[in-house]
Amino acid sequence: MTLTTRYRQFWMSKIGITYMVSNIHLGITLALTESVETVYLLGRGFAFVQVGMIWSTLLVTTALLDFPTGNMADKLGRRNVYCVGLLASAVGYLIYSLSYEYHFFLAGAFCIGVGNAQVSGSLGAWLIDEKKKRGEDSKVAKTFGDTKLAVSAAGIVAGFLVGSFYTGPLSGLFFLSGSITALAAVWVWLSLRENYGESRMKWVDFQKTTVNHFFREKMLLMASLIMVLIFSCYTVFVFVYQPAAVASGIREQQLGTLFSLYLISSGVGSFIFGRLSSRLSFRVLMGLSFAGFGCGFVLFSVCNIYVIAVGLVVFSFGFGGYLPVFLAWTSKFIPSEIRSSTMSLMSTVGRGSVFLLQPAIGKMIDLFSAKAALTLGECFVIGGIVVLLLMGGENHESQVV
């Protein structure tokens, strides 16, 4: 038995911890990049509508490639596709760090979009199947919640260090993120054992089977609509909170410290919701998430850093809480052989449905003000609650055997 085999066996004997460690880099890169991205792009001389186009490029790329790469994950291996996605994202971050011209940022956004498409659903499907092999289906939501908390903790440390000690250019944070993401790809490939969906099915049959199942399963359609509204709320959030915080008086470098609040609250929300998922219904927990979004939007309209910080905590608690509940609940309606493909298809529907929203919100802020975008966000919150009410009772039985 080789040293590599022993090393991999060690990590495969601790699935929950292995999945957690495999995602730690996400918290670090979030703290380094998303905490300053809006301000960084505006500082390059771009208007809000141009910032929206950069984000839209990332989103459209992810949406168009998400479903096909989900097929690849099921057929060619979920670990392999996840690692390739990390490397593509690393290239995108490095382009961001070295660019000044608008078209280079579009190229970087494209690379990150390609990476996001391959990452989406692949490692989550890997975990679900590994848990099912061990008869631990009931622990899936808990593992997702614990992982989110660990990712947030890593981001909190990174955000604190950046906010407290980093005085260099913001571009350096994107360079560091690219380097960390590339190293994470190497670690995941060395540590995880590969698993597959239906590897013998033809590509066309794979896509046909996934699409047919998606449209037959009513709950997956409803869940996708909820995802559209969640992404819409998050789009408003990323446009508004960073400029509002800077306008209230904090330095750009201190956004990393403020982002730590986002990570703390989203991690706690995910941890708590992951445990409540076995006690409270999907509709109740998702309703609490949307309520958090609505309260956050109200508080972001006040030009006071302490009120904005409270709004950030409330919004991120709901946003962190939705993910483990959503993933565990939807997995009941997806068979193992097309799990990555179906999860990616849902992500394609969710992300692809809001790609025009990003430049539209940017233009809305340029023409009017951030308060117009916040009002639109409240409309999305109301829409999400209406959809949850239309879902009816919670006695939905999965048709998956």
mmCIF file of C-alpha atoms in Angstrom:
data_model
loop_
_atom_site.group_PDB
_atom_site.id
_atom_site.type_symbol
_atom_site.label_atom_id
_atom_site.label_comp_id
_atom_site.label_asym_id
_atom_site.label_seq_id
_atom_site.Cartn_x
_atom_site.Cartn_y
_atom_site.Cartn_z
ATOM 1 C CA MET A 1 0.000 0.000 0.000
ATOM 2 C CA THR A 2 1.481 3.332 -1.103
ATOM 3 C CA LEU A 3 1.777 6.409 1.073
ATOM 4 C CA THR A 4 -0.785 8.215 -1.104
ATOM 5 C CA THR A 5 -3.278 5.376 -0.640
ATOM 6 C CA ARG A 6 -2.850 5.416 3.146
ATOM 7 C CA TYR A 7 -3.209 9.181 3.181
ATOM 8 C CA ARG A 8 -6.454 8.988 1.195
ATOM 9 C CA GLN A 9 -7.825 6.151 3.345
ATOM 10 C CA PHE A 10 -7.275 8.275 6.441
ATOM 11 C CA TRP A 11 -9.344 11.154 5.086
ATOM 12 C CA MET A 12 -12.019 8.860 3.621
ATOM 13 C CA SER A 13 -12.553 7.348 7.071
ATOM 14 C CA LYS A 14 -13.690 10.770 8.301
ATOM 15 C CA ILE A 15 -16.145 11.861 5.612
ATOM 16 C CA GLY A 16 -17.682 14.787 7.488
ATOM 17 C CA ILE A 17 -14.338 16.312 8.447
ATOM 18 C CA THR A 18 -12.899 15.651 4.978
ATOM 19 C CA TYR A 19 -15.799 17.446 3.284
ATOM 20 C CA MET A 20 -15.406 20.295 5.756
ATOM 21 C CA VAL A 21 -11.672 20.705 5.109
ATOM 22 C CA SER A 22 -12.279 20.477 1.343
ATOM 23 C CA ASN A 23 -14.435 23.615 1.569
ATOM 24 C CA ILE A 24 -12.378 25.704 4.018
ATOM 25 C CA HIS A 25 -10.724 27.637 1.196
ATOM 26 C CA LEU A 26 -14.137 29.008 0.162
ATOM 27 C CA GLY A 27 -14.415 30.984 3.386
ATOM 28 C CA ILE A 28 -10.933 32.410 2.997
ATOM 29 C CA THR A 29 -11.415 33.470 -0.624
ATOM 30 C CA LEU A 30 -14.837 34.941 0.186
ATOM 31 C CA ALA A 31 -13.317 37.062 2.935
ATOM 32 C CA LEU A 32 -10.464 38.195 0.691
ATOM 33 C CA THR A 33 -12.503 39.015 -2.436
ATOM 34 C CA GLU A 34 -16.242 39.426 -1.880
ATOM 35 C CA SER A 35 -15.632 41.708 1.080
ATOM 36 C CA VAL A 36 -14.059 44.299 -1.249
ATOM 37 C CA GLU A 37 -15.149 43.336 -4.773
ATOM 38 C CA THR A 38 -17.745 46.069 -5.349
ATOM 39 C CA VAL A 39 -15.455 48.800 -4.038
ATOM 40 C CA TYR A 40 -12.475 47.328 -5.929
ATOM 41 C CA LEU A 41 -14.316 47.423 -9.254
ATOM 42 C CA LEU A 42 -15.687 50.907 -8.630
ATOM 43 C CA GLY A 43 -12.159 51.994 -7.747
ATOM 44 C CA ARG A 44 -10.993 50.845 -11.179
ATOM 45 C CA GLY A 45 -13.223 53.597 -12.594
ATOM 46 C CA PHE A 46 -16.207 51.469 -13.609
ATOM 47 C CA ALA A 47 -19.807 52.643 -13.286
ATOM 48 C CA PHE A 48 -22.371 50.522 -11.425
ATOM 49 C CA VAL A 49 -23.805 49.285 -14.719
ATOM 50 C CA GLN A 50 -20.324 48.095 -15.811
ATOM 51 C CA VAL A 51 -19.869 46.324 -12.473
ATOM 52 C CA GLY A 52 -23.211 44.677 -13.113
ATOM 53 C CA MET A 53 -22.048 43.528 -16.556
ATOM 54 C CA ILE A 54 -18.919 41.944 -15.056
ATOM 55 C CA TRP A 55 -21.018 40.058 -12.536
ATOM 56 C CA SER A 56 -23.522 39.181 -15.244
ATOM 57 C CA THR A 57 -20.736 37.670 -17.352
ATOM 58 C CA LEU A 58 -19.769 35.452 -14.444
ATOM 59 C CA LEU A 59 -23.389 34.492 -13.824
ATOM 60 C CA VAL A 60 -24.257 33.765 -17.467
ATOM 61 C CA THR A 61 -21.148 31.623 -17.875
ATOM 62 C CA THR A 62 -22.007 29.671 -14.743
ATOM 63 C CA ALA A 63 -25.629 29.263 -15.792
ATOM 64 C CA LEU A 64 -24.819 28.064 -19.322
ATOM 65 C CA LEU A 65 -22.160 25.574 -18.233
ATOM 66 C CA ASP A 66 -23.611 24.427 -14.906
ATOM 67 C CA PHE A 67 -25.862 21.687 -16.289
ATOM 68 C CA PRO A 68 -23.372 20.227 -18.831
ATOM 69 C CA THR A 69 -20.619 20.144 -16.205
ATOM 70 C CA GLY A 70 -23.026 18.457 -13.788
ATOM 71 C CA ASN A 71 -23.345 15.688 -16.381
ATOM 72 C CA MET A 72 -19.549 15.569 -16.520
ATOM 73 C CA ALA A 73 -19.320 15.197 -12.743
ATOM 74 C CA ASP A 74 -21.705 12.230 -12.713
ATOM 75 C CA LYS A 75 -20.013 10.596 -15.692
ATOM 76 C CA LEU A 76 -16.309 11.455 -15.301
ATOM 77 C CA GLY A 77 -16.055 11.780 -11.526
ATOM 78 C CA ARG A 78 -17.247 14.378 -9.046
ATOM 79 C CA ARG A 79 -13.860 14.929 -7.393
ATOM 80 C CA ASN A 80 -12.079 15.446 -10.717
ATOM 81 C CA VAL A 81 -14.604 17.986 -11.989
ATOM 82 C CA TYR A 82 -14.517 19.850 -8.670
ATOM 83 C CA CYS A 83 -10.720 20.167 -8.865
ATOM 84 C CA VAL A 84 -10.780 21.408 -12.462
ATOM 85 C CA GLY A 85 -13.352 23.995 -11.392
ATOM 86 C CA LEU A 86 -11.100 25.238 -8.601
ATOM 87 C CA LEU A 87 -8.202 25.673 -11.018
ATOM 88 C CA ALA A 88 -10.396 27.664 -13.435
ATOM 89 C CA SER A 89 -11.510 29.939 -10.592
ATOM 90 C CA ALA A 90 -7.894 30.412 -9.516
ATOM 91 C CA VAL A 91 -7.027 31.674 -13.005
ATOM 92 C CA GLY A 92 -9.952 34.112 -12.832
ATOM 93 C CA TYR A 93 -8.815 35.548 -9.497
ATOM 94 C CA LEU A 94 -5.289 36.023 -10.830
ATOM 95 C CA ILE A 95 -6.640 37.898 -13.868
ATOM 96 C CA TYR A 96 -8.646 40.155 -11.534
ATOM 97 C CA SER A 97 -5.509 40.930 -9.546
ATOM 98 C CA LEU A 98 -3.469 41.980 -12.591
ATOM 99 C CA SER A 99 -6.100 43.844 -14.638
ATOM 100 C CA TYR A 100 -7.034 47.457 -15.210
ATOM 101 C CA GLU A 101 -8.955 47.225 -18.485
ATOM 102 C CA TYR A 102 -12.657 46.406 -18.551
ATOM 103 C CA HIS A 103 -12.364 43.513 -21.027
ATOM 104 C CA PHE A 104 -9.748 41.781 -18.866
ATOM 105 C CA PHE A 105 -12.176 41.813 -15.939
ATOM 106 C CA LEU A 106 -14.793 40.278 -18.228
ATOM 107 C CA ALA A 107 -12.274 37.523 -19.065
ATOM 108 C CA GLY A 108 -11.579 36.963 -15.373
ATOM 109 C CA ALA A 109 -15.298 36.780 -14.650
ATOM 110 C CA PHE A 110 -15.642 34.212 -17.432
ATOM 111 C CA CYS A 111 -12.955 31.997 -15.877
ATOM 112 C CA ILE A 112 -14.523 32.210 -12.433
ATOM 113 C CA GLY A 113 -17.909 31.415 -14.005
ATOM 114 C CA VAL A 114 -16.437 28.299 -15.637
ATOM 115 C CA GLY A 115 -15.007 27.287 -12.268
ATOM 116 C CA ASN A 116 -18.258 27.899 -10.410
ATOM 117 C CA ALA A 117 -20.147 25.779 -12.935
ATOM 118 C CA GLN A 118 -17.855 22.811 -12.350
ATOM 119 C CA VAL A 119 -17.780 23.223 -8.580
ATOM 120 C CA SER A 120 -21.572 23.569 -8.333
ATOM 121 C CA GLY A 121 -23.193 20.363 -7.183
ATOM 122 C CA SER A 122 -20.128 18.161 -7.672
ATOM 123 C CA LEU A 123 -18.720 17.935 -4.140
ATOM 124 C CA GLY A 124 -22.170 18.240 -2.559
ATOM 125 C CA ALA A 125 -23.349 15.239 -4.603
ATOM 126 C CA TRP A 126 -20.130 13.443 -3.647
ATOM 127 C CA LEU A 127 -20.909 13.929 0.063
ATOM 128 C CA ILE A 128 -24.556 12.876 -0.219
ATOM 129 C CA ASP A 129 -23.630 9.629 -1.944
ATOM 130 C CA GLU A 130 -20.834 8.855 0.514
ATOM 131 C CA LYS A 131 -23.263 9.416 3.409
ATOM 132 C CA LYS A 132 -25.880 7.203 1.783
ATOM 133 C CA LYS A 133 -23.326 4.413 1.350
ATOM 134 C CA ARG A 134 -22.808 4.535 5.128
ATOM 135 C CA GLY A 135 -26.529 4.704 5.921
ATOM 136 C CA GLU A 136 -26.203 8.246 7.286
ATOM 137 C CA ASP A 137 -28.849 9.991 5.165
ATOM 138 C CA SER A 138 -30.288 11.794 8.199
ATOM 139 C CA LYS A 139 -26.927 13.480 8.898
ATOM 140 C CA VAL A 140 -26.610 15.184 5.514
ATOM 141 C CA ALA A 141 -28.135 18.524 6.578
ATOM 142 C CA LYS A 142 -26.073 18.508 9.782
ATOM 143 C CA THR A 143 -22.846 17.961 7.817
ATOM 144 C CA PHE A 144 -23.719 20.760 5.396
ATOM 145 C CA GLY A 145 -24.480 23.044 8.345
ATOM 146 C CA ASP A 146 -21.298 22.175 10.234
ATOM 147 C CA THR A 147 -19.249 22.694 7.078
ATOM 148 C CA LYS A 148 -20.777 26.102 6.501
ATOM 149 C CA LEU A 149 -19.860 27.063 10.070
ATOM 150 C CA ALA A 150 -16.269 25.886 9.582
ATOM 151 C CA VAL A 151 -16.019 27.763 6.269
ATOM 152 C CA SER A 152 -17.316 30.871 7.990
ATOM 153 C CA ALA A 153 -14.812 30.479 10.835
ATOM 154 C CA ALA A 154 -11.944 30.332 8.323
ATOM 155 C CA GLY A 155 -13.298 33.416 6.615
ATOM 156 C CA ILE A 156 -13.670 35.234 9.923
ATOM 157 C CA VAL A 157 -9.993 34.732 10.710
ATOM 158 C CA ALA A 158 -8.994 35.801 7.192
ATOM 159 C CA GLY A 159 -11.299 38.827 7.279
ATOM 160 C CA PHE A 160 -10.010 39.901 10.698
ATOM 161 C CA LEU A 161 -6.387 39.616 9.608
ATOM 162 C CA VAL A 162 -7.042 41.588 6.429
ATOM 163 C CA GLY A 163 -9.058 44.272 8.200
ATOM 164 C CA SER A 164 -6.539 44.639 11.017
ATOM 165 C CA PHE A 165 -3.167 44.310 9.321
ATOM 166 C CA TYR A 166 -3.420 44.493 5.533
ATOM 167 C CA THR A 167 -2.589 47.921 4.105
ATOM 168 C CA GLY A 168 -1.614 46.935 0.560
ATOM 169 C CA PRO A 169 -3.605 47.284 -2.659
ATOM 170 C CA LEU A 170 -6.901 45.436 -2.974
ATOM 171 C CA SER A 171 -5.532 43.626 -6.039
ATOM 172 C CA GLY A 172 -3.197 41.690 -3.712
ATOM 173 C CA LEU A 173 -6.191 40.047 -2.064
ATOM 174 C CA PHE A 174 -7.333 38.610 -5.407
ATOM 175 C CA PHE A 175 -3.829 37.296 -6.138
ATOM 176 C CA LEU A 176 -3.740 35.561 -2.744
ATOM 177 C CA SER A 177 -7.203 34.084 -3.358
ATOM 178 C CA GLY A 178 -6.099 32.598 -6.674
ATOM 179 C CA SER A 179 -3.065 30.987 -5.054
ATOM 180 C CA ILE A 180 -5.098 29.493 -2.189
ATOM 181 C CA THR A 181 -7.740 28.132 -4.574
ATOM 182 C CA ALA A 182 -5.109 26.386 -6.711
ATOM 183 C CA LEU A 183 -3.560 24.761 -3.619
ATOM 184 C CA ALA A 184 -7.028 23.626 -2.490
ATOM 185 C CA ALA A 185 -7.516 21.819 -5.818
ATOM 186 C CA VAL A 186 -4.319 19.844 -5.250
ATOM 187 C CA TRP A 187 -5.335 18.909 -1.697
ATOM 188 C CA VAL A 188 -8.820 17.730 -2.702
ATOM 189 C CA TRP A 189 -7.463 15.582 -5.534
ATOM 190 C CA LEU A 190 -4.954 13.899 -3.216
ATOM 191 C CA SER A 191 -7.349 13.368 -0.302
ATOM 192 C CA LEU A 192 -10.718 12.288 -1.721
ATOM 193 C CA ARG A 193 -11.697 9.002 -3.322
ATOM 194 C CA GLU A 194 -13.610 9.431 -6.558
ATOM 195 C CA ASN A 195 -17.289 8.594 -6.889
ATOM 196 C CA TYR A 196 -19.588 8.635 -9.895
ATOM 197 C CA GLY A 197 -23.201 8.785 -10.939
ATOM 198 C CA GLU A 198 -24.280 6.735 -13.968
ATOM 199 C CA SER A 199 -20.971 6.572 -15.831
ATOM 200 C CA ARG A 200 -22.151 4.245 -18.651
ATOM 201 C CA MET A 201 -24.990 6.430 -19.949
ATOM 202 C CA LYS A 202 -24.513 8.432 -23.168
ATOM 203 C CA TRP A 203 -24.266 12.216 -22.867
ATOM 204 C CA VAL A 204 -27.535 12.863 -24.687
ATOM 205 C CA ASP A 205 -29.384 10.221 -22.655
ATOM 206 C CA PHE A 206 -27.887 11.666 -19.483
ATOM 207 C CA GLN A 207 -29.245 15.120 -20.187
ATOM 208 C CA LYS A 208 -32.604 13.787 -21.344
ATOM 209 C CA THR A 209 -33.028 11.673 -18.203
ATOM 210 C CA THR A 210 -32.111 14.589 -15.943
ATOM 211 C CA VAL A 211 -34.422 17.078 -17.648
ATOM 212 C CA ASN A 212 -37.338 14.622 -17.692
ATOM 213 C CA HIS A 213 -36.930 13.893 -13.997
ATOM 214 C CA PHE A 214 -36.666 17.594 -13.180
ATOM 215 C CA PHE A 215 -39.926 18.476 -14.913
ATOM 216 C CA ARG A 216 -41.772 15.447 -13.519
ATOM 217 C CA GLU A 217 -40.866 16.288 -9.925
ATOM 218 C CA LYS A 218 -43.074 19.221 -8.897
ATOM 219 C CA MET A 219 -41.098 19.921 -5.717
ATOM 220 C CA LEU A 220 -37.877 20.435 -7.704
ATOM 221 C CA LEU A 221 -39.648 23.016 -9.859
ATOM 222 C CA MET A 222 -40.880 24.857 -6.776
ATOM 223 C CA ALA A 223 -37.444 24.653 -5.174
ATOM 224 C CA SER A 224 -35.874 26.151 -8.318
ATOM 225 C CA LEU A 225 -38.271 29.100 -8.172
ATOM 226 C CA ILE A 226 -37.291 29.665 -4.552
ATOM 227 C CA MET A 227 -33.628 29.583 -5.602
ATOM 228 C CA VAL A 228 -34.303 32.253 -8.247
ATOM 229 C CA LEU A 229 -35.761 34.548 -5.585
ATOM 230 C CA ILE A 230 -32.905 33.864 -3.145
ATOM 231 C CA PHE A 231 -30.314 34.717 -5.807
ATOM 232 C CA SER A 232 -32.305 37.849 -6.623
ATOM 233 C CA CYS A 233 -32.185 38.955 -2.990
ATOM 234 C CA TYR A 234 -28.467 38.252 -2.830
ATOM 235 C CA THR A 235 -27.890 40.288 -6.001
ATOM 236 C CA VAL A 236 -29.462 43.328 -4.341
ATOM 237 C CA PHE A 237 -27.368 42.679 -1.227
ATOM 238 C CA VAL A 238 -23.980 42.654 -2.999
ATOM 239 C CA PHE A 239 -24.746 45.890 -4.828
ATOM 240 C CA VAL A 240 -25.836 47.792 -1.748
ATOM 241 C CA TYR A 241 -24.024 46.929 1.450
ATOM 242 C CA GLN A 242 -20.372 47.696 0.605
ATOM 243 C CA PRO A 243 -20.962 51.213 -0.844
ATOM 244 C CA ALA A 244 -23.347 51.920 2.050
ATOM 245 C CA ALA A 245 -20.692 50.911 4.575
ATOM 246 C CA VAL A 246 -18.004 53.057 2.917
ATOM 247 C CA ALA A 247 -20.430 55.996 2.721
ATOM 248 C CA SER A 248 -21.020 55.657 6.461
ATOM 249 C CA GLY A 249 -17.332 56.283 7.168
ATOM 250 C CA ILE A 250 -15.237 53.096 7.272
ATOM 251 C CA ARG A 251 -12.037 52.532 5.269
ATOM 252 C CA GLU A 252 -12.081 50.183 2.279
ATOM 253 C CA GLN A 253 -9.570 47.837 3.958
ATOM 254 C CA GLN A 254 -11.920 47.563 6.953
ATOM 255 C CA LEU A 255 -14.555 45.915 4.765
ATOM 256 C CA GLY A 256 -12.766 42.637 5.520
ATOM 257 C CA THR A 257 -13.556 43.049 9.209
ATOM 258 C CA LEU A 258 -17.168 43.939 8.400
ATOM 259 C CA PHE A 259 -17.370 40.879 6.148
ATOM 260 C CA SER A 260 -16.388 38.784 9.159
ATOM 261 C CA LEU A 261 -19.799 39.640 10.588
ATOM 262 C CA TYR A 262 -21.346 38.198 7.431
ATOM 263 C CA LEU A 263 -19.354 35.002 7.817
ATOM 264 C CA ILE A 264 -20.057 34.644 11.542
ATOM 265 C CA SER A 265 -23.774 35.147 11.112
ATOM 266 C CA SER A 266 -24.108 32.976 8.002
ATOM 267 C CA GLY A 267 -22.112 30.209 9.681
ATOM 268 C CA VAL A 268 -24.242 30.337 12.829
ATOM 269 C CA GLY A 269 -27.387 30.404 10.693
ATOM 270 C CA SER A 270 -26.259 27.355 8.751
ATOM 271 C CA PHE A 271 -25.257 25.517 11.935
ATOM 272 C CA ILE A 272 -28.613 26.195 13.624
ATOM 273 C CA PHE A 273 -30.807 25.581 10.573
ATOM 274 C CA GLY A 274 -28.955 22.350 9.799
ATOM 275 C CA ARG A 275 -29.999 21.007 13.183
ATOM 276 C CA LEU A 276 -33.510 22.424 13.068
ATOM 277 C CA SER A 277 -34.213 20.773 9.694
ATOM 278 C CA SER A 278 -35.211 17.519 11.402
ATOM 279 C CA ARG A 279 -37.646 19.359 13.705
ATOM 280 C CA LEU A 280 -39.128 22.184 11.650
ATOM 281 C CA SER A 281 -40.569 22.057 8.157
ATOM 282 C CA PHE A 282 -38.817 23.232 5.031
ATOM 283 C CA ARG A 283 -41.409 25.980 4.553
ATOM 284 C CA VAL A 284 -40.928 27.385 8.056
ATOM 285 C CA LEU A 285 -37.145 27.482 7.843
ATOM 286 C CA MET A 286 -37.120 28.998 4.370
ATOM 287 C CA GLY A 287 -39.688 31.534 5.508
ATOM 288 C CA LEU A 288 -37.341 32.580 8.315
ATOM 289 C CA SER A 289 -34.565 33.029 5.749
ATOM 290 C CA PHE A 290 -36.682 35.343 3.621
ATOM 291 C CA ALA A 291 -37.715 37.286 6.726
ATOM 292 C CA GLY A 292 -34.019 37.843 7.463
ATOM 293 C CA PHE A 293 -33.509 39.189 3.942
ATOM 294 C CA GLY A 294 -36.395 41.625 4.330
ATOM 295 C CA CYS A 295 -35.184 42.969 7.678
ATOM 296 C CA GLY A 296 -31.670 43.364 6.302
ATOM 297 C CA PHE A 297 -32.877 45.462 3.369
ATOM 298 C CA VAL A 298 -34.721 47.817 5.709
ATOM 299 C CA LEU A 299 -31.620 48.347 7.862
ATOM 300 C CA PHE A 300 -29.305 48.900 4.863
ATOM 301 C CA SER A 301 -31.285 52.038 4.012
ATOM 302 C CA VAL A 302 -30.013 53.764 7.196
ATOM 303 C CA CYS A 303 -26.676 55.595 6.753
ATOM 304 C CA ASN A 304 -25.160 54.442 10.043
ATOM 305 C CA ILE A 305 -22.406 51.856 10.229
ATOM 306 C CA TYR A 306 -23.828 50.182 13.337
ATOM 307 C CA VAL A 307 -27.302 49.834 11.829
ATOM 308 C CA ILE A 308 -25.771 48.536 8.577
ATOM 309 C CA ALA A 309 -23.760 46.005 10.599
ATOM 310 C CA VAL A 310 -26.953 44.754 12.265
ATOM 311 C CA GLY A 311 -28.592 44.497 8.855
ATOM 312 C CA LEU A 312 -25.609 42.512 7.608
ATOM 313 C CA VAL A 313 -25.929 40.080 10.535
ATOM 314 C CA VAL A 314 -29.661 39.564 10.005
ATOM 315 C CA PHE A 315 -29.395 39.125 6.230
ATOM 316 C CA SER A 316 -26.454 36.730 6.414
ATOM 317 C CA PHE A 317 -28.106 34.629 9.143
ATOM 318 C CA GLY A 318 -30.954 33.926 6.750
ATOM 319 C CA PHE A 319 -28.683 33.405 3.765
ATOM 320 C CA GLY A 320 -26.449 30.979 5.627
ATOM 321 C CA GLY A 321 -29.418 29.124 7.044
ATOM 322 C CA TYR A 322 -31.139 28.358 3.756
ATOM 323 C CA LEU A 323 -28.380 26.246 2.154
ATOM 324 C CA PRO A 324 -28.206 23.079 4.332
ATOM 325 C CA VAL A 325 -31.997 22.925 4.543
ATOM 326 C CA PHE A 326 -32.397 23.423 0.798
ATOM 327 C CA LEU A 327 -29.758 20.839 -0.187
ATOM 328 C CA ALA A 328 -30.969 18.167 2.234
ATOM 329 C CA TRP A 329 -34.641 18.659 1.322
ATOM 330 C CA THR A 330 -34.139 18.609 -2.462
ATOM 331 C CA SER A 331 -31.874 15.537 -2.266
ATOM 332 C CA LYS A 332 -34.960 13.511 -1.285
ATOM 333 C CA PHE A 333 -36.300 13.992 -4.807
ATOM 334 C CA ILE A 334 -33.108 13.211 -6.766
ATOM 335 C CA PRO A 335 -31.811 9.683 -7.563
ATOM 336 C CA SER A 336 -28.108 9.004 -7.018
ATOM 337 C CA GLU A 337 -27.191 8.325 -10.650
ATOM 338 C CA ILE A 338 -28.144 11.849 -11.767
ATOM 339 C CA ARG A 339 -27.577 13.731 -8.511
ATOM 340 C CA SER A 340 -24.823 16.100 -9.698
ATOM 341 C CA SER A 341 -26.623 16.680 -12.993
ATOM 342 C CA THR A 342 -29.930 17.567 -11.348
ATOM 343 C CA MET A 343 -28.335 19.801 -8.724
ATOM 344 C CA SER A 344 -26.465 21.600 -11.507
ATOM 345 C CA LEU A 345 -29.633 21.928 -13.585
ATOM 346 C CA MET A 346 -31.399 23.574 -10.654
ATOM 347 C CA SER A 347 -28.462 25.927 -10.223
ATOM 348 C CA THR A 348 -28.596 26.748 -13.949
ATOM 349 C CA VAL A 349 -32.270 27.622 -13.660
ATOM 350 C CA GLY A 350 -31.690 29.696 -10.523
ATOM 351 C CA ARG A 351 -28.647 31.624 -11.730
ATOM 352 C CA GLY A 352 -29.675 31.890 -15.365
ATOM 353 C CA SER A 353 -32.996 33.439 -14.432
ATOM 354 C CA VAL A 354 -31.363 36.442 -12.746
ATOM 355 C CA PHE A 355 -28.423 37.226 -15.062
ATOM 356 C CA LEU A 356 -30.219 40.220 -16.592
ATOM 357 C CA LEU A 357 -31.039 41.447 -13.111
ATOM 358 C CA GLN A 358 -27.446 42.439 -12.286
ATOM 359 C CA PRO A 359 -26.913 45.077 -15.005
ATOM 360 C CA ALA A 360 -30.524 46.188 -14.491
ATOM 361 C CA ILE A 361 -29.939 46.844 -10.791
ATOM 362 C CA GLY A 362 -26.669 48.594 -11.597
ATOM 363 C CA LYS A 363 -28.494 50.879 -14.026
ATOM 364 C CA MET A 364 -31.268 51.439 -11.475
ATOM 365 C CA ILE A 365 -28.735 52.632 -8.886
ATOM 366 C CA ASP A 366 -26.976 54.854 -11.444
ATOM 367 C CA LEU A 367 -30.284 56.486 -12.444
ATOM 368 C CA PHE A 368 -31.994 56.642 -9.074
ATOM 369 C CA SER A 369 -30.383 55.448 -5.837
ATOM 370 C CA ALA A 370 -29.645 52.391 -3.761
ATOM 371 C CA LYS A 371 -33.053 52.741 -2.098
ATOM 372 C CA ALA A 372 -34.743 51.798 -5.375
ATOM 373 C CA ALA A 373 -32.762 48.531 -5.400
ATOM 374 C CA LEU A 374 -33.674 47.895 -1.754
ATOM 375 C CA THR A 375 -37.361 48.333 -2.584
ATOM 376 C CA LEU A 376 -36.980 45.779 -5.372
ATOM 377 C CA GLY A 377 -35.323 43.445 -2.867
ATOM 378 C CA GLU A 378 -38.351 43.662 -0.589
ATOM 379 C CA CYS A 379 -40.530 42.639 -3.558
ATOM 380 C CA PHE A 380 -38.383 39.524 -3.998
ATOM 381 C CA VAL A 381 -38.830 38.709 -0.300
ATOM 382 C CA ILE A 382 -42.610 38.951 -0.603
ATOM 383 C CA GLY A 383 -42.482 36.767 -3.707
ATOM 384 C CA GLY A 384 -40.501 34.097 -1.863
ATOM 385 C CA ILE A 385 -42.980 33.962 0.999
ATOM 386 C CA VAL A 386 -45.870 33.687 -1.461
ATOM 387 C CA VAL A 387 -44.196 30.729 -3.204
ATOM 388 C CA LEU A 388 -43.679 28.966 0.132
ATOM 389 C CA LEU A 389 -47.353 29.448 0.975
ATOM 390 C CA LEU A 390 -48.390 28.044 -2.421
ATOM 391 C CA MET A 391 -46.360 24.888 -1.787
ATOM 392 C CA GLY A 392 -49.048 23.715 0.631
ATOM 393 C CA GLY A 393 -48.380 21.235 3.416
ATOM 394 C CA GLU A 394 -45.091 19.509 4.120
ATOM 395 C CA ASN A 395 -46.300 15.966 3.418
ATOM 396 C CA HIS A 396 -44.498 15.646 0.114
ATOM 397 C CA GLU A 397 -43.233 12.145 -0.454
ATOM 398 C CA SER A 398 -40.251 11.596 -2.686
ATOM 399 C CA GLN A 399 -40.782 9.477 -5.778
ATOM 400 C CA VAL A 400 -37.113 8.481 -5.764
ATOM 401 C CA VAL A 401 -36.384 4.899 -4.892
#
